[in-house]
mmCIF file of C-alpha atoms in Angstrom:
data_model
loop_
_atom_site.group_PDB
_atom_site.id
_atom_site.type_symbol
_atom_site.label_atom_id
_atom_site.label_comp_id
_atom_site.label_asym_id
_atom_site.label_seq_id
_atom_site.Cartn_x
_atom_site.Cartn_y
_atom_site.Cartn_z
ATOM 1 C CA GLY A 1 -56.176 -42.754 0.724
ATOM 2 C CA ASP A 2 -59.003 -44.610 -0.966
ATOM 3 C CA ARG A 3 -58.153 -43.100 -4.348
ATOM 4 C CA THR A 4 -54.534 -44.337 -4.171
ATOM 5 C CA PRO A 5 -54.836 -47.940 -2.983
ATOM 6 C CA ALA A 6 -51.395 -49.002 -4.238
ATOM 7 C CA ALA A 7 -49.439 -46.135 -2.653
ATOM 8 C CA GLU A 8 -48.360 -48.112 0.409
ATOM 9 C CA LEU A 9 -47.070 -50.986 -1.701
ATOM 10 C CA ALA A 10 -45.278 -48.507 -3.988
ATOM 11 C CA CYS A 11 -43.517 -46.996 -0.990
ATOM 12 C CA TYR A 12 -42.564 -50.476 0.181
ATOM 13 C CA VAL A 13 -41.055 -51.338 -3.226
ATOM 14 C CA LEU A 14 -38.917 -48.182 -3.136
ATOM 15 C CA TRP A 15 -37.866 -48.795 0.468
ATOM 16 C CA SER A 16 -37.046 -52.446 -0.185
ATOM 17 C CA ALA A 17 -34.517 -51.532 -2.880
ATOM 18 C CA THR A 18 -32.844 -48.692 -0.951
ATOM 19 C CA VAL A 19 -29.228 -49.466 -0.014
ATOM 20 C CA HIS A 20 -26.551 -47.887 2.135
ATOM 21 C CA PRO A 21 -23.371 -46.579 0.470
ATOM 22 C CA ALA A 22 -20.991 -49.411 -0.401
ATOM 23 C CA GLY A 23 -18.203 -49.871 -2.895
ATOM 24 C CA LEU A 24 -18.813 -47.858 -6.051
ATOM 25 C CA VAL A 25 -22.238 -46.728 -4.853
ATOM 26 C CA GLY A 26 -20.987 -43.800 -2.832
ATOM 27 C CA ARG A 27 -24.327 -42.546 -1.543
ATOM 28 C CA PRO A 28 -27.602 -43.963 -0.272
ATOM 29 C CA ALA A 29 -29.362 -45.127 -3.412
ATOM 30 C CA VAL A 30 -32.450 -46.856 -4.743
ATOM 31 C CA LEU A 31 -31.692 -49.796 -7.034
ATOM 32 C CA MET A 32 -34.014 -50.639 -9.887
ATOM 33 C CA SER A 33 -34.929 -53.842 -8.083
ATOM 34 C CA LYS A 34 -33.762 -56.258 -5.421
ATOM 35 C CA HIS A 35 -34.743 -59.152 -7.677
ATOM 36 C CA TRP A 36 -32.244 -59.413 -10.531
ATOM 37 C CA MET A 37 -32.082 -55.837 -11.850
ATOM 38 C CA ASP A 38 -30.084 -54.797 -8.794
ATOM 39 C CA LYS A 39 -28.330 -51.743 -10.232
ATOM 40 C CA VAL A 40 -28.850 -48.045 -10.747
ATOM 41 C CA TRP A 41 -29.136 -47.188 -14.439
ATOM 42 C CA SER A 42 -28.458 -43.670 -15.634
ATOM 43 C CA TRP A 43 -32.021 -42.769 -16.433
ATOM 44 C CA ASP A 44 -34.144 -44.732 -13.953
ATOM 45 C CA HIS A 45 -32.496 -42.740 -11.139
ATOM 46 C CA CYS A 46 -34.253 -39.612 -12.484
ATOM 47 C CA PHE A 47 -37.726 -41.122 -12.083
ATOM 48 C CA THR A 48 -37.103 -42.524 -8.614
ATOM 49 C CA ALA A 49 -35.555 -39.224 -7.513
ATOM 50 C CA LEU A 50 -38.683 -37.382 -8.642
ATOM 51 C CA ALA A 51 -40.917 -39.817 -6.772
ATOM 52 C CA LEU A 52 -38.907 -39.308 -3.571
ATOM 53 C CA ALA A 53 -38.642 -35.526 -3.849
ATOM 54 C CA SER A 54 -41.596 -34.389 -1.770
ATOM 55 C CA GLY A 55 -41.390 -37.055 0.950
ATOM 56 C CA ALA A 56 -37.667 -37.862 1.190
ATOM 57 C CA PRO A 57 -35.905 -34.877 -0.387
ATOM 58 C CA GLU A 58 -32.401 -35.648 0.864
ATOM 59 C CA LEU A 59 -32.533 -39.187 -0.530
ATOM 60 C CA ALA A 60 -34.009 -37.817 -3.766
ATOM 61 C CA TRP A 61 -31.004 -35.559 -4.303
ATOM 62 C CA GLN A 62 -28.573 -38.369 -3.428
ATOM 63 C CA GLN A 63 -30.404 -40.568 -5.930
ATOM 64 C CA PHE A 64 -30.001 -37.990 -8.671
ATOM 65 C CA GLN A 65 -26.315 -37.501 -7.857
ATOM 66 C CA VAL A 66 -25.254 -41.139 -7.486
ATOM 67 C CA VAL A 67 -24.790 -41.641 -11.235
ATOM 68 C CA PHE A 68 -23.103 -38.267 -11.764
ATOM 69 C CA ASP A 69 -20.414 -39.391 -9.306
ATOM 70 C CA HIS A 70 -19.154 -41.525 -12.211
ATOM 71 C CA GLN A 71 -19.390 -38.951 -15.015
ATOM 72 C CA ASP A 72 -16.269 -39.287 -17.185
ATOM 73 C CA ALA A 73 -13.903 -36.651 -18.581
ATOM 74 C CA GLU A 74 -15.958 -36.289 -21.781
ATOM 75 C CA GLY A 75 -19.130 -35.736 -19.780
ATOM 76 C CA ALA A 76 -20.661 -39.152 -20.477
ATOM 77 C CA LEU A 77 -22.627 -40.954 -17.803
ATOM 78 C CA PRO A 78 -22.187 -44.695 -17.314
ATOM 79 C CA ASP A 79 -24.820 -47.176 -18.365
ATOM 80 C CA SER A 80 -25.201 -48.556 -14.839
ATOM 81 C CA VAL A 81 -23.638 -48.573 -11.390
ATOM 82 C CA THR A 82 -23.473 -51.268 -8.698
ATOM 83 C CA HIS A 83 -21.319 -51.624 -5.587
ATOM 84 C CA SER A 84 -18.825 -53.722 -7.597
ATOM 85 C CA GLU A 85 -18.849 -52.343 -11.154
ATOM 86 C CA VAL A 86 -19.502 -49.333 -13.335
ATOM 87 C CA LEU A 87 -20.513 -50.290 -16.876
ATOM 88 C CA ARG A 88 -19.788 -47.911 -19.758
ATOM 89 C CA ASN A 89 -20.711 -50.052 -22.750
ATOM 90 C CA PHE A 90 -23.761 -47.836 -23.408
ATOM 91 C CA VAL A 91 -25.191 -44.573 -22.164
ATOM 92 C CA LYS A 92 -28.816 -43.722 -21.518
ATOM 93 C CA PRO A 93 -31.023 -40.939 -22.927
ATOM 94 C CA PRO A 94 -30.488 -37.378 -21.676
ATOM 95 C CA VAL A 95 -33.676 -36.994 -19.666
ATOM 96 C CA HIS A 96 -31.755 -35.259 -16.902
ATOM 97 C CA GLY A 97 -32.563 -31.687 -17.913
ATOM 98 C CA TRP A 98 -36.257 -32.559 -17.921
ATOM 99 C CA ALA A 99 -35.853 -34.228 -14.528
ATOM 100 C CA LEU A 100 -33.904 -31.327 -12.994
ATOM 101 C CA SER A 101 -36.606 -28.895 -14.045
ATOM 102 C CA LEU A 102 -39.194 -30.968 -12.186
ATOM 103 C CA LEU A 103 -36.914 -31.614 -9.210
ATOM 104 C CA SER A 104 -36.434 -27.885 -8.747
ATOM 105 C CA GLN A 105 -40.220 -27.614 -8.381
ATOM 106 C CA ARG A 106 -40.726 -30.693 -6.201
ATOM 107 C CA LEU A 107 -37.802 -30.460 -3.776
ATOM 108 C CA PRO A 108 -38.590 -28.258 -0.771
ATOM 109 C CA GLY A 109 -36.418 -25.169 -1.275
ATOM 110 C CA GLY A 110 -35.427 -26.147 -4.808
ATOM 111 C CA LEU A 111 -32.146 -27.741 -5.918
ATOM 112 C CA PRO A 112 -29.640 -28.087 -3.047
ATOM 113 C CA ASP A 113 -26.617 -27.302 -5.247
ATOM 114 C CA VAL A 114 -27.429 -25.351 -8.395
ATOM 115 C CA SER A 115 -23.753 -24.878 -9.314
ATOM 116 C CA ALA A 116 -23.096 -28.635 -9.254
ATOM 117 C CA ALA A 117 -26.240 -29.314 -11.264
ATOM 118 C CA TYR A 118 -25.196 -26.746 -13.865
ATOM 119 C CA ARG A 119 -21.671 -28.130 -14.145
ATOM 120 C CA GLN A 120 -22.853 -31.740 -14.437
ATOM 121 C CA LEU A 121 -25.640 -31.050 -16.898
ATOM 122 C CA SER A 122 -23.358 -28.885 -19.011
ATOM 123 C CA ALA A 123 -20.808 -31.689 -19.329
ATOM 124 C CA TRP A 124 -23.489 -34.318 -20.062
ATOM 125 C CA THR A 125 -25.025 -32.156 -22.773
ATOM 126 C CA SER A 126 -21.634 -31.346 -24.292
ATOM 127 C CA PHE A 127 -20.962 -35.087 -24.574
ATOM 128 C CA TRP A 128 -23.956 -35.456 -26.896
ATOM 129 C CA LEU A 129 -23.160 -32.335 -28.895
ATOM 130 C CA ASP A 130 -19.422 -33.015 -29.219
ATOM 131 C CA HIS A 131 -19.227 -36.815 -29.403
ATOM 132 C CA ARG A 132 -22.590 -37.974 -30.738
ATOM 133 C CA ARG A 133 -23.024 -35.731 -33.767
ATOM 134 C CA ALA A 134 -21.551 -36.848 -37.059
ATOM 135 C CA PRO A 135 -19.507 -34.189 -38.893
ATOM 136 C CA GLY A 136 -21.867 -31.600 -40.370
ATOM 137 C CA SER A 137 -24.939 -32.892 -38.532
ATOM 138 C CA ARG A 138 -27.098 -30.680 -36.353
ATOM 139 C CA LEU A 139 -28.730 -33.733 -34.741
ATOM 140 C CA ALA A 140 -27.184 -36.189 -32.295
ATOM 141 C CA HIS A 141 -27.542 -39.949 -32.687
ATOM 142 C CA TYR A 142 -27.815 -43.107 -30.648
ATOM 143 C CA GLU A 143 -25.189 -45.759 -31.315
ATOM 144 C CA HIS A 144 -27.511 -48.579 -30.281
ATOM 145 C CA GLY A 145 -31.068 -49.069 -29.091
ATOM 146 C CA ASN A 146 -29.688 -49.595 -25.592
ATOM 147 C CA ASP A 147 -28.492 -45.964 -25.574
ATOM 148 C CA SER A 148 -32.098 -44.853 -25.956
ATOM 149 C CA GLY A 149 -33.288 -47.054 -23.087
ATOM 150 C CA TRP A 150 -35.692 -48.671 -25.603
ATOM 151 C CA ASP A 151 -33.296 -51.543 -26.272
ATOM 152 C CA ASN A 152 -35.082 -53.488 -29.018
ATOM 153 C CA ALA A 153 -37.586 -50.876 -30.250
ATOM 154 C CA THR A 154 -38.412 -51.223 -33.926
ATOM 155 C CA VAL A 155 -36.820 -47.822 -34.619
ATOM 156 C CA PHE A 156 -33.487 -49.683 -34.392
ATOM 157 C CA ARG A 157 -34.530 -52.751 -36.366
ATOM 158 C CA GLU A 158 -32.809 -51.785 -39.626
ATOM 159 C CA GLU A 159 -29.825 -49.765 -38.373
ATOM 160 C CA ARG A 160 -28.106 -49.376 -35.025
ATOM 161 C CA LEU A 161 -26.842 -45.795 -35.398
ATOM 162 C CA VAL A 162 -29.973 -43.671 -35.560
ATOM 163 C CA ARG A 163 -30.945 -40.023 -35.335
ATOM 164 C CA SER A 164 -34.342 -40.045 -33.658
ATOM 165 C CA ALA A 165 -36.649 -37.233 -32.663
ATOM 166 C CA ASP A 166 -36.920 -38.316 -29.035
ATOM 167 C CA LEU A 167 -33.190 -37.681 -28.557
ATOM 168 C CA ALA A 168 -33.445 -34.254 -30.149
ATOM 169 C CA ALA A 169 -36.435 -33.425 -27.930
ATOM 170 C CA PHE A 170 -34.622 -34.440 -24.747
ATOM 171 C CA LEU A 171 -31.624 -32.324 -25.741
ATOM 172 C CA VAL A 172 -33.843 -29.311 -26.449
ATOM 173 C CA LEU A 173 -35.286 -29.583 -22.928
ATOM 174 C CA GLN A 174 -31.811 -30.096 -21.493
ATOM 175 C CA LEU A 175 -30.475 -27.019 -23.281
ATOM 176 C CA LYS A 176 -33.426 -24.966 -22.050
ATOM 177 C CA GLU A 177 -32.811 -26.128 -18.492
ATOM 178 C CA LEU A 178 -29.140 -25.204 -18.858
ATOM 179 C CA ALA A 179 -30.206 -21.725 -19.939
ATOM 180 C CA ALA A 180 -32.289 -21.413 -16.766
ATOM 181 C CA LEU A 181 -29.506 -22.757 -14.544
ATOM 182 C CA ALA A 182 -26.952 -20.497 -16.231
ATOM 183 C CA SER A 183 -28.968 -17.475 -15.232
ATOM 184 C CA ALA A 184 -29.135 -18.753 -11.654
ATOM 185 C CA VAL A 185 -25.324 -19.120 -11.399
ATOM 186 C CA GLY A 186 -24.549 -15.821 -13.103
ATOM 187 C CA ASP A 187 -23.639 -17.072 -16.572
ATOM 188 C CA THR A 188 -25.172 -14.402 -18.814
ATOM 189 C CA SER A 189 -24.292 -15.930 -22.191
ATOM 190 C CA ALA A 190 -27.152 -16.975 -24.427
ATOM 191 C CA ARG A 191 -25.397 -20.016 -25.905
ATOM 192 C CA TRP A 192 -27.645 -22.660 -24.361
ATOM 193 C CA ALA A 193 -30.873 -21.001 -25.448
ATOM 194 C CA GLU A 194 -29.477 -20.469 -28.943
ATOM 195 C CA GLN A 195 -28.458 -24.125 -29.223
ATOM 196 C CA ALA A 196 -31.911 -25.199 -28.039
ATOM 197 C CA ASP A 197 -33.465 -23.209 -30.893
ATOM 198 C CA VAL A 198 -31.039 -24.747 -33.401
ATOM 199 C CA MET A 199 -31.772 -28.277 -32.174
ATOM 200 C CA LEU A 200 -35.540 -27.775 -32.256
ATOM 201 C CA ALA A 201 -35.393 -26.328 -35.766
ATOM 202 C CA ALA A 202 -33.220 -29.229 -36.973
ATOM 203 C CA MET A 203 -35.592 -31.796 -35.452
ATOM 204 C CA LEU A 204 -38.575 -30.252 -37.235
ATOM 205 C CA GLU A 205 -36.808 -29.664 -40.551
ATOM 206 C CA GLU A 206 -35.079 -33.035 -40.802
ATOM 207 C CA LEU A 207 -37.339 -35.524 -39.010
ATOM 208 C CA TRP A 208 -40.887 -34.132 -39.255
ATOM 209 C CA GLN A 209 -42.559 -35.540 -42.368
ATOM 210 C CA GLY A 210 -45.855 -33.712 -42.695
ATOM 211 C CA ASN A 211 -47.803 -35.482 -39.961
ATOM 212 C CA GLU A 212 -45.278 -37.683 -38.151
ATOM 213 C CA PHE A 213 -41.703 -37.934 -36.964
ATOM 214 C CA VAL A 214 -39.354 -40.412 -38.600
ATOM 215 C CA SER A 215 -35.887 -41.607 -37.658
ATOM 216 C CA GLN A 216 -32.789 -41.478 -39.850
ATOM 217 C CA GLY A 217 -29.993 -43.996 -40.150
ATOM 218 C CA VAL A 218 -26.609 -42.344 -39.695
ATOM 219 C CA ALA A 219 -24.764 -44.629 -42.110
ATOM 220 C CA THR A 220 -27.323 -44.653 -44.940
ATOM 221 C CA GLY A 221 -29.245 -41.425 -44.392
ATOM 222 C CA THR A 222 -32.456 -43.429 -44.855
ATOM 223 C CA ARG A 223 -35.524 -41.999 -43.133
ATOM 224 C CA ARG A 224 -37.927 -44.551 -41.695
ATOM 225 C CA ARG A 225 -41.322 -44.440 -40.050
ATOM 226 C CA SER A 226 -42.304 -47.050 -37.490
ATOM 227 C CA ALA A 227 -45.204 -48.164 -35.337
ATOM 228 C CA SER A 228 -43.131 -47.514 -32.200
ATOM 229 C CA LEU A 229 -44.236 -45.106 -29.498
ATOM 230 C CA LEU A 230 -40.627 -43.863 -29.532
ATOM 231 C CA ASP A 231 -41.369 -41.768 -32.629
ATOM 232 C CA LEU A 232 -44.073 -39.949 -30.625
ATOM 233 C CA MET A 233 -41.863 -39.139 -27.634
ATOM 234 C CA PRO A 234 -41.162 -35.554 -28.830
ATOM 235 C CA VAL A 235 -44.539 -34.725 -27.258
ATOM 236 C CA VAL A 236 -42.418 -34.300 -24.106
ATOM 237 C CA LEU A 237 -41.609 -30.854 -25.516
ATOM 238 C CA GLY A 238 -45.194 -29.863 -24.764
ATOM 239 C CA GLU A 239 -45.617 -26.100 -25.092
ATOM 240 C CA HIS A 240 -42.406 -25.746 -27.117
ATOM 241 C CA LEU A 241 -43.836 -27.572 -30.152
ATOM 242 C CA PRO A 242 -45.728 -25.902 -32.988
ATOM 243 C CA PRO A 243 -49.456 -26.486 -32.302
ATOM 244 C CA GLU A 244 -50.041 -28.502 -35.470
ATOM 245 C CA VAL A 245 -47.127 -30.832 -34.637
ATOM 246 C CA PHE A 246 -48.356 -31.263 -31.067
ATOM 247 C CA ASP A 247 -51.879 -32.050 -32.300
ATOM 248 C CA HIS A 248 -50.627 -34.748 -34.697
ATOM 249 C CA LEU A 249 -48.572 -36.309 -31.903
ATOM 250 C CA CYS A 250 -51.649 -36.375 -29.658
ATOM 251 C CA VAL A 251 -53.568 -38.273 -32.342
ATOM 252 C CA GLY A 252 -50.743 -40.801 -32.582
ATOM 253 C CA ILE A 253 -50.523 -41.220 -28.822
ATOM 254 C CA ALA A 254 -54.257 -41.844 -28.611
ATOM 255 C CA THR A 255 -53.859 -44.767 -31.038
ATOM 256 C CA HIS A 256 -51.244 -46.317 -28.723
ATOM 257 C CA LEU A 257 -53.443 -45.929 -25.642
ATOM 258 C CA THR A 258 -55.110 -49.203 -24.719
ATOM 259 C CA SER A 259 -57.294 -49.821 -21.685
ATOM 260 C CA VAL A 260 -54.066 -50.729 -19.879
ATOM 261 C CA GLY A 261 -51.838 -47.823 -20.904
ATOM 262 C CA LEU A 262 -49.475 -46.758 -23.669
ATOM 263 C CA ALA A 263 -48.380 -49.681 -25.857
ATOM 264 C CA THR A 264 -44.780 -49.180 -26.950
ATOM 265 C CA GLU A 265 -45.580 -50.768 -30.339
ATOM 266 C CA LEU A 266 -49.001 -50.486 -31.937
ATOM 267 C CA PRO A 267 -50.895 -53.724 -31.216
ATOM 268 C CA ASN A 268 -51.795 -54.055 -34.905
ATOM 269 C CA SER A 269 -48.149 -53.806 -35.978
ATOM 270 C CA SER A 270 -46.553 -56.874 -37.513
ATOM 271 C CA HIS A 271 -43.703 -56.393 -35.016
ATOM 272 C CA TYR A 272 -45.922 -56.271 -31.933
ATOM 273 C CA GLU A 273 -45.128 -58.861 -29.251
ATOM 274 C CA PRO A 274 -47.191 -59.195 -26.044
ATOM 275 C CA ASP A 275 -44.016 -59.834 -24.022
ATOM 276 C CA GLY A 276 -41.670 -58.167 -26.480
ATOM 277 C CA TYR A 277 -39.922 -55.748 -24.125
ATOM 278 C CA TRP A 278 -40.047 -52.420 -26.028
ATOM 279 C CA ARG A 279 -42.110 -53.892 -28.873
ATOM 280 C CA GLY A 280 -45.480 -53.749 -27.177
ATOM 281 C CA PRO A 281 -45.618 -53.703 -23.383
ATOM 282 C CA VAL A 282 -46.503 -50.660 -21.298
ATOM 283 C CA TRP A 283 -43.556 -49.051 -19.486
ATOM 284 C CA ALA A 284 -43.425 -46.498 -16.669
ATOM 285 C CA PRO A 285 -40.835 -44.006 -17.996
ATOM 286 C CA ALA A 286 -42.540 -43.473 -21.349
ATOM 287 C CA THR A 287 -45.830 -43.014 -19.498
ATOM 288 C CA VAL A 288 -44.471 -40.312 -17.173
ATOM 289 C CA LEU A 289 -42.647 -38.415 -19.918
ATOM 290 C CA ILE A 290 -45.622 -38.441 -22.281
ATOM 291 C CA GLU A 291 -48.147 -37.556 -19.577
ATOM 292 C CA ASP A 292 -46.059 -34.548 -18.591
ATOM 293 C CA GLY A 293 -45.646 -33.352 -22.174
ATOM 294 C CA LEU A 294 -49.336 -33.755 -22.936
ATOM 295 C CA ARG A 295 -50.298 -31.798 -19.855
ATOM 296 C CA ARG A 296 -47.838 -28.966 -20.495
ATOM 297 C CA GLY A 297 -48.994 -28.772 -24.101
ATOM 298 C CA GLY A 298 -52.649 -28.431 -23.094
ATOM 299 C CA ALA A 299 -53.953 -31.939 -23.941
ATOM 300 C CA VAL A 300 -55.248 -32.315 -20.402
ATOM 301 C CA GLU A 301 -57.996 -34.859 -21.078
ATOM 302 C CA LEU A 302 -55.611 -37.210 -22.886
ATOM 303 C CA ALA A 303 -53.021 -36.759 -20.135
ATOM 304 C CA ASP A 304 -55.648 -37.656 -17.544
ATOM 305 C CA GLN A 305 -56.476 -40.853 -19.434
ATOM 306 C CA VAL A 306 -52.809 -41.857 -19.711
ATOM 307 C CA SER A 307 -52.330 -41.296 -15.984
ATOM 308 C CA ALA A 308 -55.532 -43.001 -14.851
ATOM 309 C CA ARG A 309 -55.073 -46.140 -16.972
ATOM 310 C CA PHE A 310 -51.471 -46.652 -15.904
ATOM 311 C CA ARG A 311 -52.350 -46.183 -12.239
ATOM 312 C CA ALA A 312 -55.247 -48.650 -12.551
ATOM 313 C CA THR A 313 -52.903 -51.212 -14.096
ATOM 314 C CA CYS A 314 -50.462 -50.833 -11.205
ATOM 315 C CA GLU A 315 -53.304 -51.201 -8.715
ATOM 316 C CA LYS A 316 -54.325 -54.438 -10.407
ATOM 317 C CA SER A 317 -50.956 -55.958 -11.307
ATOM 318 C CA GLY A 318 -48.381 -54.393 -8.977
ATOM 319 C CA PHE A 319 -45.142 -52.731 -10.029
ATOM 320 C CA ALA A 320 -43.716 -55.040 -12.642
ATOM 321 C CA GLU A 321 -40.956 -54.095 -15.066
ATOM 322 C CA ASN A 322 -43.605 -53.707 -17.768
ATOM 323 C CA PHE A 323 -47.147 -54.830 -18.546
ATOM 324 C CA ASP A 324 -48.906 -56.670 -21.343
ATOM 325 C CA ALA A 325 -50.554 -53.816 -23.239
ATOM 326 C CA LEU A 326 -53.805 -55.710 -23.792
ATOM 327 C CA THR A 327 -54.285 -57.736 -20.603
ATOM 328 C CA GLY A 328 -52.361 -55.693 -18.032
ATOM 329 C CA GLU A 329 -50.452 -58.755 -16.833
ATOM 330 C CA GLY A 330 -47.198 -57.861 -15.068
ATOM 331 C CA LEU A 331 -44.128 -59.017 -17.006
ATOM 332 C CA ARG A 332 -40.448 -59.717 -16.298
ATOM 333 C CA ASP A 333 -39.091 -58.396 -12.978
ATOM 334 C CA ARG A 334 -42.088 -58.073 -10.666
ATOM 335 C CA ALA A 335 -40.868 -55.323 -8.326
ATOM 336 C CA TYR A 336 -39.434 -52.359 -10.224
ATOM 337 C CA THR A 337 -38.773 -49.088 -8.435
ATOM 338 C CA TRP A 338 -39.345 -46.779 -11.385
ATOM 339 C CA THR A 339 -42.756 -48.369 -11.893
ATOM 340 C CA ALA A 340 -43.562 -47.775 -8.232
ATOM 341 C CA GLY A 341 -42.112 -44.276 -8.493
ATOM 342 C CA ALA A 342 -44.190 -43.500 -11.570
ATOM 343 C CA TYR A 343 -47.345 -44.548 -9.723
ATOM 344 C CA LEU A 344 -46.500 -42.283 -6.800
ATOM 345 C CA LEU A 345 -45.709 -39.346 -9.088
ATOM 346 C CA LEU A 346 -48.918 -39.677 -11.078
ATOM 347 C CA ALA A 347 -51.034 -40.353 -7.994
ATOM 348 C CA GLU A 348 -49.582 -37.385 -6.110
ATOM 349 C CA ASP A 349 -50.251 -35.068 -9.025
ATOM 350 C CA ALA A 350 -53.785 -36.408 -9.486
ATOM 351 C CA GLU A 351 -54.540 -35.849 -5.800
ATOM 352 C CA ARG A 352 -53.142 -32.331 -5.979
ATOM 353 C CA ARG A 353 -55.391 -31.505 -8.919
ATOM 354 C CA LEU A 354 -58.393 -32.641 -6.879
ATOM 355 C CA GLY A 355 -57.402 -30.157 -4.209
#
């Protein structure tokens, strides 16, 4: 409609990158792009699946599953999948519990296979708890910025192995979703809910420093603050955060919000770069995650601003990989499916709120 002028183009971008099963891509799938990013990465598939859920539910579920087809014996997901290769040099952040919770609401009839979802999510979560926690640590760590999806974010500037609050937050949501799925499949143990409480407590005790989250180097134990939006990503926990923590995160997010959207590095930071990948530009996944957390936590006005400014940028500049945080210019790959998917998600929700 008139309020969603880029919706048709967004649908075209998703359609244009949809491929038939071939080689190692065993299902119909939506690639990140048909330009040069012609793969499925193991977190972008969550955002495109969510965007497809209400209009193409069967494809949405295939899109969510296509990466789990390559889950390894330890539960790890690959970094990316194409028809000819599966790369395992990195992983990607565990946003899948968050995504499954939303998919269960958006897919007509809910999740098609709850047992499979529970088994897959359990193994993926156990990978982080068993293989990405140093001895004696309650918190998991990234081995590289690429594991976080925020490849060159300033959080990883000093050390590669980092415990960061965004990872803890994603795991808390994943553990809570496992608790819900466990109940649905008849698993009556309370282990997932208990581990969620332990992870949340550890995140607050070890990484919350009065009015902000910091990261911690695994090798040195050094705690560092940054001007990266990554340190504010725990807002995705929304209603699960203590109110004073949530309020401080909202203040921080507001400082990152330009007329274009959420800058991934504060524009006044000495490390800010207009075309610096995760050191400045506006990105779709961070926008969707933060908007959802803000809204669930009750910061509705700020969530509305985040949504409206991102959608306006897409309507002006298309569905680029990312956008200059001050001018809105589209950067890098110019036809990205998770950018298009994010627009459709935010636009659909905005329309629904209008009734």
